[in-house]
C-alpha positions as a Markdown table, in Angstrom:
| # | Residue | x | y | z |
|---|---|---|---|---|
| 1 | Met | 141.5 | -67.3 | -70.6 |
| 2 | Met | 143.8 | -69.7 | -68.7 |
| 3 | Ser | 142.6 | -73.3 | -68.0 |
| 4 | Phe | 139.8 | -73.4 | -65.4 |
| 5 | Phe | 141.3 | -76.5 | -63.9 |
| 6 | Ser | 144.6 | -75.0 | -62.8 |
| 7 | Ile | 146.7 | -71.9 | -62.8 |
| 8 | Ile | 150.4 | -72.1 | -62.9 |
| 9 | Ser | 152.2 | -69.1 | -61.3 |
| 10 | Leu | 155.8 | -68.4 | -60.6 |
| 11 | Leu | 155.4 | -67.0 | -57.5 |
| 12 | Ile | 145.4 | -62.4 | -59.2 |
| 13 | Leu | 133.7 | -54.3 | -55.6 |
| 14 | Val | 131.1 | -52.5 | -55.4 |
| 15 | Leu | 131.8 | -49.3 | -57.4 |
| 16 | Ser | 132.6 | -46.5 | -55.1 |
| 17 | Cys | 131.2 | -43.0 | -55.7 |
| 18 | Ser | 134.6 | -41.7 | -56.4 |
| 19 | Ser | 135.2 | -44.2 | -59.3 |
| 20 | Val | 135.9 | -42.8 | -62.7 |
| 21 | Val | 133.7 | -44.2 | -65.5 |
| 22 | Ile | 134.7 | -43.8 | -69.1 |
| 23 | Ser | 132.2 | -44.4 | -72.0 |
| 24 | Asp | 133.2 | -46.0 | -75.2 |
| 25 | Gly | 136.4 | -44.3 | -76.3 |
| 26 | Glu | 137.1 | -42.4 | -79.5 |
| 27 | Ser | 140.6 | -43.7 | -80.0 |
| 28 | Phe | 140.0 | -47.4 | -80.6 |
| 29 | Gln | 141.8 | -49.6 | -83.1 |
| 30 | Lys | 140.9 | -53.1 | -84.2 |
| 31 | Leu | 143.6 | -55.6 | -85.1 |
| 32 | Pro | 141.7 | -58.5 | -86.9 |
| 33 | Val | 143.3 | -61.9 | -86.6 |
| 34 | Pro | 143.9 | -63.8 | -89.8 |
| 35 | Glu | 142.4 | -66.9 | -91.3 |
| 36 | Asn | 139.0 | -66.3 | -89.8 |
| 37 | Arg | 140.3 | -67.3 | -86.4 |
| 38 | Ser | 139.0 | -66.0 | -83.1 |
| 39 | Gly | 140.1 | -65.4 | -79.6 |
| 40 | Pro | 143.1 | -63.1 | -79.2 |
| 41 | Glu | 142.5 | -63.9 | -75.5 |
| 42 | Ala | 145.7 | -62.7 | -73.8 |
| 43 | Phe | 148.9 | -60.7 | -74.5 |
| 44 | Ala | 152.6 | -61.2 | -73.8 |
| 45 | Phe | 154.8 | -58.4 | -74.9 |
| 46 | Asp | 158.2 | -58.6 | -76.6 |
| 47 | Ser | 160.9 | -57.4 | -74.3 |
| 48 | Thr | 162.2 | -55.1 | -77.1 |
| 49 | Gly | 158.8 | -53.4 | -77.3 |
| 50 | Lys | 158.3 | -54.3 | -80.9 |
| 51 | Gly | 155.1 | -56.3 | -80.6 |
| 52 | Phe | 153.0 | -58.9 | -78.7 |
| 53 | Tyr | 152.2 | -62.6 | -78.7 |
| 54 | Thr | 148.6 | -63.9 | -78.4 |
| 55 | Gly | 146.7 | -67.2 | -78.5 |
| 56 | Val | 143.9 | -67.7 | -81.0 |
| 57 | Ser | 141.5 | -70.6 | -81.9 |
| 58 | Gly | 143.0 | -73.7 | -83.3 |
| 59 | Gly | 145.8 | -73.7 | -80.8 |
| 60 | Lys | 147.9 | -71.2 | -82.6 |
| 61 | Ile | 150.1 | -68.6 | -81.0 |
| 62 | Leu | 150.6 | -65.5 | -83.2 |
| 63 | Lys | 153.1 | -62.7 | -83.0 |
| 64 | Tyr | 152.0 | -59.2 | -83.9 |
| 65 | Thr | 154.2 | -56.3 | -85.0 |
| 66 | Pro | 153.1 | -53.0 | -86.5 |
| 67 | Glu | 155.4 | -53.6 | -89.5 |
| 68 | Met | 154.4 | -57.2 | -90.3 |
| 69 | Gly | 151.0 | -57.6 | -88.7 |
| 70 | Tyr | 150.3 | -61.2 | -87.4 |
| 71 | Val | 152.7 | -64.0 | -88.2 |
| 72 | Asp | 152.6 | -67.6 | -87.0 |
| 73 | Phe | 154.8 | -68.2 | -83.9 |
| 74 | Ala | 153.8 | -71.6 | -82.4 |
| 75 | Gln | 151.2 | -74.4 | -82.4 |
| 76 | Ile | 149.9 | -75.9 | -79.2 |
| 77 | Thr | 147.1 | -78.3 | -78.3 |
| 78 | Glu | 143.7 | -76.5 | -78.2 |
| 79 | Ser | 141.7 | -76.8 | -75.0 |
| 80 | Ser | 137.9 | -77.1 | -75.0 |
| 81 | Glu | 137.6 | -77.2 | -71.2 |
| 82 | Val | 136.5 | -73.6 | -70.7 |
| 83 | Phe | 132.8 | -73.7 | -71.6 |
| 84 | Ile | 132.4 | -77.2 | -70.1 |
| 85 | Ala | 133.8 | -75.9 | -66.8 |
| 86 | Val | 131.4 | -72.9 | -66.8 |
| 87 | Gly | 128.5 | -75.1 | -67.6 |
| 88 | Val | 129.1 | -77.5 | -64.7 |
| 89 | Lys | 130.2 | -74.7 | -62.3 |
| 90 | Asp | 133.5 | -76.4 | -61.8 |
| 91 | Ala | 135.4 | -75.7 | -58.6 |
| 92 | Ser | 138.5 | -77.8 | -59.0 |
| 93 | Gly | 140.9 | -74.9 | -59.9 |
| 94 | Lys | 144.2 | -74.6 | -58.1 |
| 95 | Leu | 147.0 | -72.0 | -57.7 |
| 96 | Phe | 150.5 | -73.4 | -57.9 |
| 97 | Lys | 153.9 | -72.0 | -57.0 |
| 98 | Tyr | 156.8 | -73.2 | -59.1 |
| 99 | Asp | 160.4 | -72.8 | -57.9 |
| 100 | Pro | 162.7 | -72.9 | -61.0 |
| 101 | Ala | 165.8 | -73.5 | -58.8 |
| 102 | Thr | 164.5 | -76.7 | -57.2 |
| 103 | Lys | 161.8 | -77.5 | -59.7 |
| 104 | Ala | 159.4 | -78.0 | -56.8 |
| 105 | Val | 155.7 | -77.4 | -57.3 |
| 106 | Thr | 153.6 | -76.3 | -54.3 |
| 107 | Val | 149.8 | -76.0 | -54.2 |
| 108 | Leu | 148.8 | -72.7 | -52.6 |
| 109 | Met | 145.1 | -72.7 | -53.1 |
| 110 | Glu | 142.4 | -75.3 | -54.0 |
| 111 | Gly | 138.7 | -75.3 | -54.8 |
| 112 | Leu | 138.8 | -72.3 | -57.1 |
| 113 | Ser | 135.7 | -71.9 | -59.2 |
| 114 | Gly | 136.6 | -70.9 | -62.7 |
| 115 | Ala | 140.2 | -69.9 | -61.9 |
| 116 | Ala | 140.9 | -67.6 | -64.9 |
| 117 | Gly | 144.0 | -65.5 | -64.1 |
| 118 | Cys | 146.5 | -64.4 | -61.6 |
| 119 | Ala | 148.8 | -61.4 | -61.0 |
| 120 | Val | 151.5 | -60.8 | -58.4 |
| 121 | Ser | 151.6 | -57.4 | -56.7 |
| 122 | Ser | 154.4 | -55.0 | -57.6 |
| 123 | Asp | 156.1 | -55.5 | -54.2 |
| 124 | Gly | 155.7 | -59.3 | -54.4 |
| 125 | Ser | 153.7 | -59.5 | -51.1 |
| 126 | Phe | 150.5 | -61.1 | -52.6 |
| 127 | Val | 148.9 | -62.6 | -55.6 |
| 128 | Leu | 145.4 | -62.0 | -56.8 |
| 129 | Val | 143.4 | -64.9 | -58.3 |
| 130 | Ser | 140.2 | -64.4 | -60.3 |
| 131 | Glu | 137.2 | -66.9 | -60.1 |
| 132 | Phe | 135.1 | -66.3 | -63.1 |
| 133 | Ile | 132.3 | -68.7 | -62.3 |
| 134 | Lys | 132.0 | -67.6 | -58.6 |
| 135 | Ser | 132.4 | -63.9 | -59.7 |
| 136 | Asn | 135.1 | -63.3 | -57.1 |
| 137 | Ile | 138.8 | -62.3 | -56.7 |
| 138 | Lys | 140.8 | -63.8 | -53.9 |
| 139 | Arg | 144.1 | -62.5 | -52.4 |
| 140 | Tyr | 146.8 | -64.9 | -51.3 |
| 141 | Trp | 149.5 | -63.4 | -49.1 |
| 142 | Ile | 153.0 | -64.5 | -50.3 |
| 143 | Lys | 155.0 | -62.8 | -47.5 |
| 144 | Gly | 154.7 | -60.6 | -44.5 |
| 145 | Pro | 152.7 | -61.1 | -41.3 |
| 146 | Lys | 149.8 | -62.6 | -43.3 |
| 147 | Ala | 151.9 | -65.0 | -45.3 |
| 148 | Gly | 149.9 | -68.1 | -46.3 |
| 149 | Ser | 146.5 | -66.6 | -45.6 |
| 150 | Ile | 143.7 | -65.8 | -48.0 |
| 151 | Asp | 141.2 | -63.0 | -47.9 |
| 152 | Asp | 138.1 | -62.1 | -50.0 |
| 153 | Ile | 138.1 | -58.3 | -49.7 |
| 154 | Phe | 137.7 | -58.2 | -53.5 |
| 155 | Ser | 134.5 | -60.2 | -53.4 |
| 156 | Ser | 131.7 | -58.6 | -55.6 |
| 157 | Ser | 134.1 | -55.8 | -56.7 |
| 158 | Val | 134.2 | -57.0 | -60.3 |
| 159 | Ser | 131.6 | -59.0 | -62.1 |
| 160 | Asn | 132.8 | -62.4 | -63.5 |
| 161 | Pro | 136.5 | -61.4 | -63.6 |
| 162 | Asp | 138.7 | -63.1 | -66.2 |
| 163 | Asn | 142.5 | -62.3 | -66.6 |
| 164 | Ile | 144.1 | -59.8 | -64.2 |
| 165 | Arg | 147.1 | -57.8 | -65.2 |
| 166 | Arg | 149.3 | -55.6 | -63.0 |
| 167 | Ile | 149.9 | -52.1 | -64.3 |
| 168 | Gly | 153.7 | -51.8 | -64.0 |
| 169 | Ser | 154.9 | -50.7 | -60.5 |
| 170 | Thr | 151.7 | -48.5 | -59.8 |
| 171 | Gly | 150.2 | -51.1 | -57.5 |
| 172 | Asn | 147.0 | -51.2 | -59.5 |
| 173 | Phe | 145.5 | -53.9 | -61.8 |
| 174 | Trp | 143.3 | -54.1 | -64.9 |
| 175 | Val | 140.6 | -56.8 | -64.8 |
| 176 | Ala | 138.6 | -58.0 | -67.7 |
| 177 | Ser | 134.9 | -58.3 | -66.7 |
| 178 | Val | 131.5 | -59.3 | -68.1 |
| 179 | Ile | 128.1 | -60.0 | -66.6 |
| 180 | Asn | 127.7 | -63.8 | -67.1 |
| 181 | Lys | 124.2 | -64.6 | -68.4 |
| 182 | Val | 122.8 | -68.0 | -69.1 |
| 183 | Val | 122.7 | -67.4 | -72.9 |
| 184 | Val | 125.7 | -65.1 | -73.5 |
| 185 | Pro | 128.1 | -62.9 | -71.5 |
| 186 | Thr | 127.0 | -59.3 | -71.6 |
| 187 | Asp | 128.3 | -55.8 | -70.9 |
| 188 | Pro | 132.1 | -56.4 | -71.3 |
| 189 | Ser | 134.2 | -53.9 | -69.5 |
| 190 | Ala | 137.8 | -53.2 | -68.3 |
| 191 | Val | 138.0 | -52.4 | -64.6 |
| 192 | Lys | 141.0 | -50.8 | -62.8 |
| 193 | Ile | 141.3 | -51.7 | -59.1 |
| 194 | Asp | 144.0 | -50.8 | -56.5 |
| 195 | Ser | 145.7 | -53.3 | -54.2 |
| 196 | Asn | 142.9 | -53.1 | -51.7 |
| 197 | Gly | 140.1 | -53.8 | -54.2 |
| 198 | Lys | 138.9 | -50.3 | -54.7 |
| 199 | Val | 137.5 | -49.6 | -58.2 |
| 200 | Leu | 139.4 | -46.7 | -59.7 |
| 201 | Gln | 138.1 | -46.7 | -63.3 |
| 202 | Thr | 135.6 | -48.6 | -65.5 |
| 203 | Ile | 135.7 | -48.6 | -69.3 |
| 204 | Phe | 132.6 | -49.9 | -70.9 |
| 205 | Leu | 133.3 | -51.8 | -74.1 |
| 206 | Lys | 130.0 | -53.0 | -75.4 |
| 207 | Asn | 130.1 | -50.6 | -78.4 |
| 208 | Glu | 133.5 | -51.9 | -79.4 |
| 209 | Phe | 133.0 | -55.7 | -78.7 |
| 210 | Gly | 129.3 | -56.3 | -78.4 |
| 211 | Asn | 128.2 | -59.0 | -76.0 |
| 212 | Thr | 131.2 | -61.2 | -75.8 |
| 213 | Leu | 133.5 | -62.9 | -73.3 |
| 214 | Leu | 136.1 | -60.2 | -72.6 |
| 215 | Ser | 139.3 | -62.1 | -71.5 |
| 216 | Glu | 142.0 | -59.5 | -70.9 |
| 217 | Ala | 142.8 | -55.8 | -70.5 |
| 218 | Asn | 146.6 | -55.1 | -70.5 |
| 219 | Glu | 148.1 | -51.6 | -70.3 |
| 220 | Val | 151.4 | -51.0 | -72.0 |
| 221 | Asp | 152.9 | -47.6 | -72.9 |
| 222 | Gly | 149.6 | -45.6 | -72.5 |
| 223 | Lys | 147.5 | -48.1 | -74.5 |
| 224 | Leu | 145.1 | -50.7 | -73.3 |
| 225 | Tyr | 145.3 | -54.0 | -75.2 |
| 226 | Ile | 142.0 | -55.8 | -75.0 |
| 227 | Gly | 141.3 | -59.5 | -75.8 |
| 228 | Thr | 138.3 | -61.8 | -76.0 |
| 229 | Leu | 137.9 | -65.5 | -76.0 |
| 230 | Thr | 135.7 | -65.7 | -79.1 |
| 231 | Gly | 136.0 | -62.4 | -80.9 |
| 232 | Pro | 137.7 | -61.9 | -84.3 |
| 233 | Phe | 140.1 | -59.1 | -83.3 |
| 234 | Ala | 142.3 | -57.6 | -80.6 |
| 235 | Gly | 141.4 | -54.1 | -79.5 |
| 236 | Val | 143.8 | -51.3 | -78.7 |
| 237 | Met | 142.6 | -48.2 | -76.9 |
| 238 | Lys | 144.5 | -45.1 | -76.2 |
| 239 | Leu | 144.2 | -44.1 | -72.5 |
């Protein structure tokens, strides 16, 4: 999960009766993280297709390849802001745009409650931003007749959304979701939505992960890579 106090971006439903619901899958693989660490929370894939990078507890970034498993890649400062932000219902999150040519930083959105993740549409016309605490997804229009405006057509589509990942050039997105209870998040699931907020597919993951804070669902080459903030393994599900 990204910092609840800001999201840096280069520039994220009520289930319909036509939605596809998949129960716990048969083709599921666990990739336990080493050294009793937890939280393979998000994935960035090697451009060569040979593995992925993920952050775990203790501020470590690990690289995973099928040949070598997990190996240390980098060390960063560990953040403990996430649970504090949820507890106080923080609403200080922002969405930034960074221009690498001019190095200018522009604030596009403010007042986000639990800003957990963002994803730009395949045509670059908008960016979706999840609000975990508010249980909401906002859409900020980057270009076109609505440029600069914000809408909430994704409100209540996905319960307590975390990271949002675009699915290639399909125009669809995977959203990590839980039901945020006072004691512990429950009923983790991966929810696929289209560019208009319609739920296309829901994969329930309680059998695989238990009641935990699901942080990401990322589809690559016919497999769904699933991360959690506090779990001891990354999950890989064949679609």
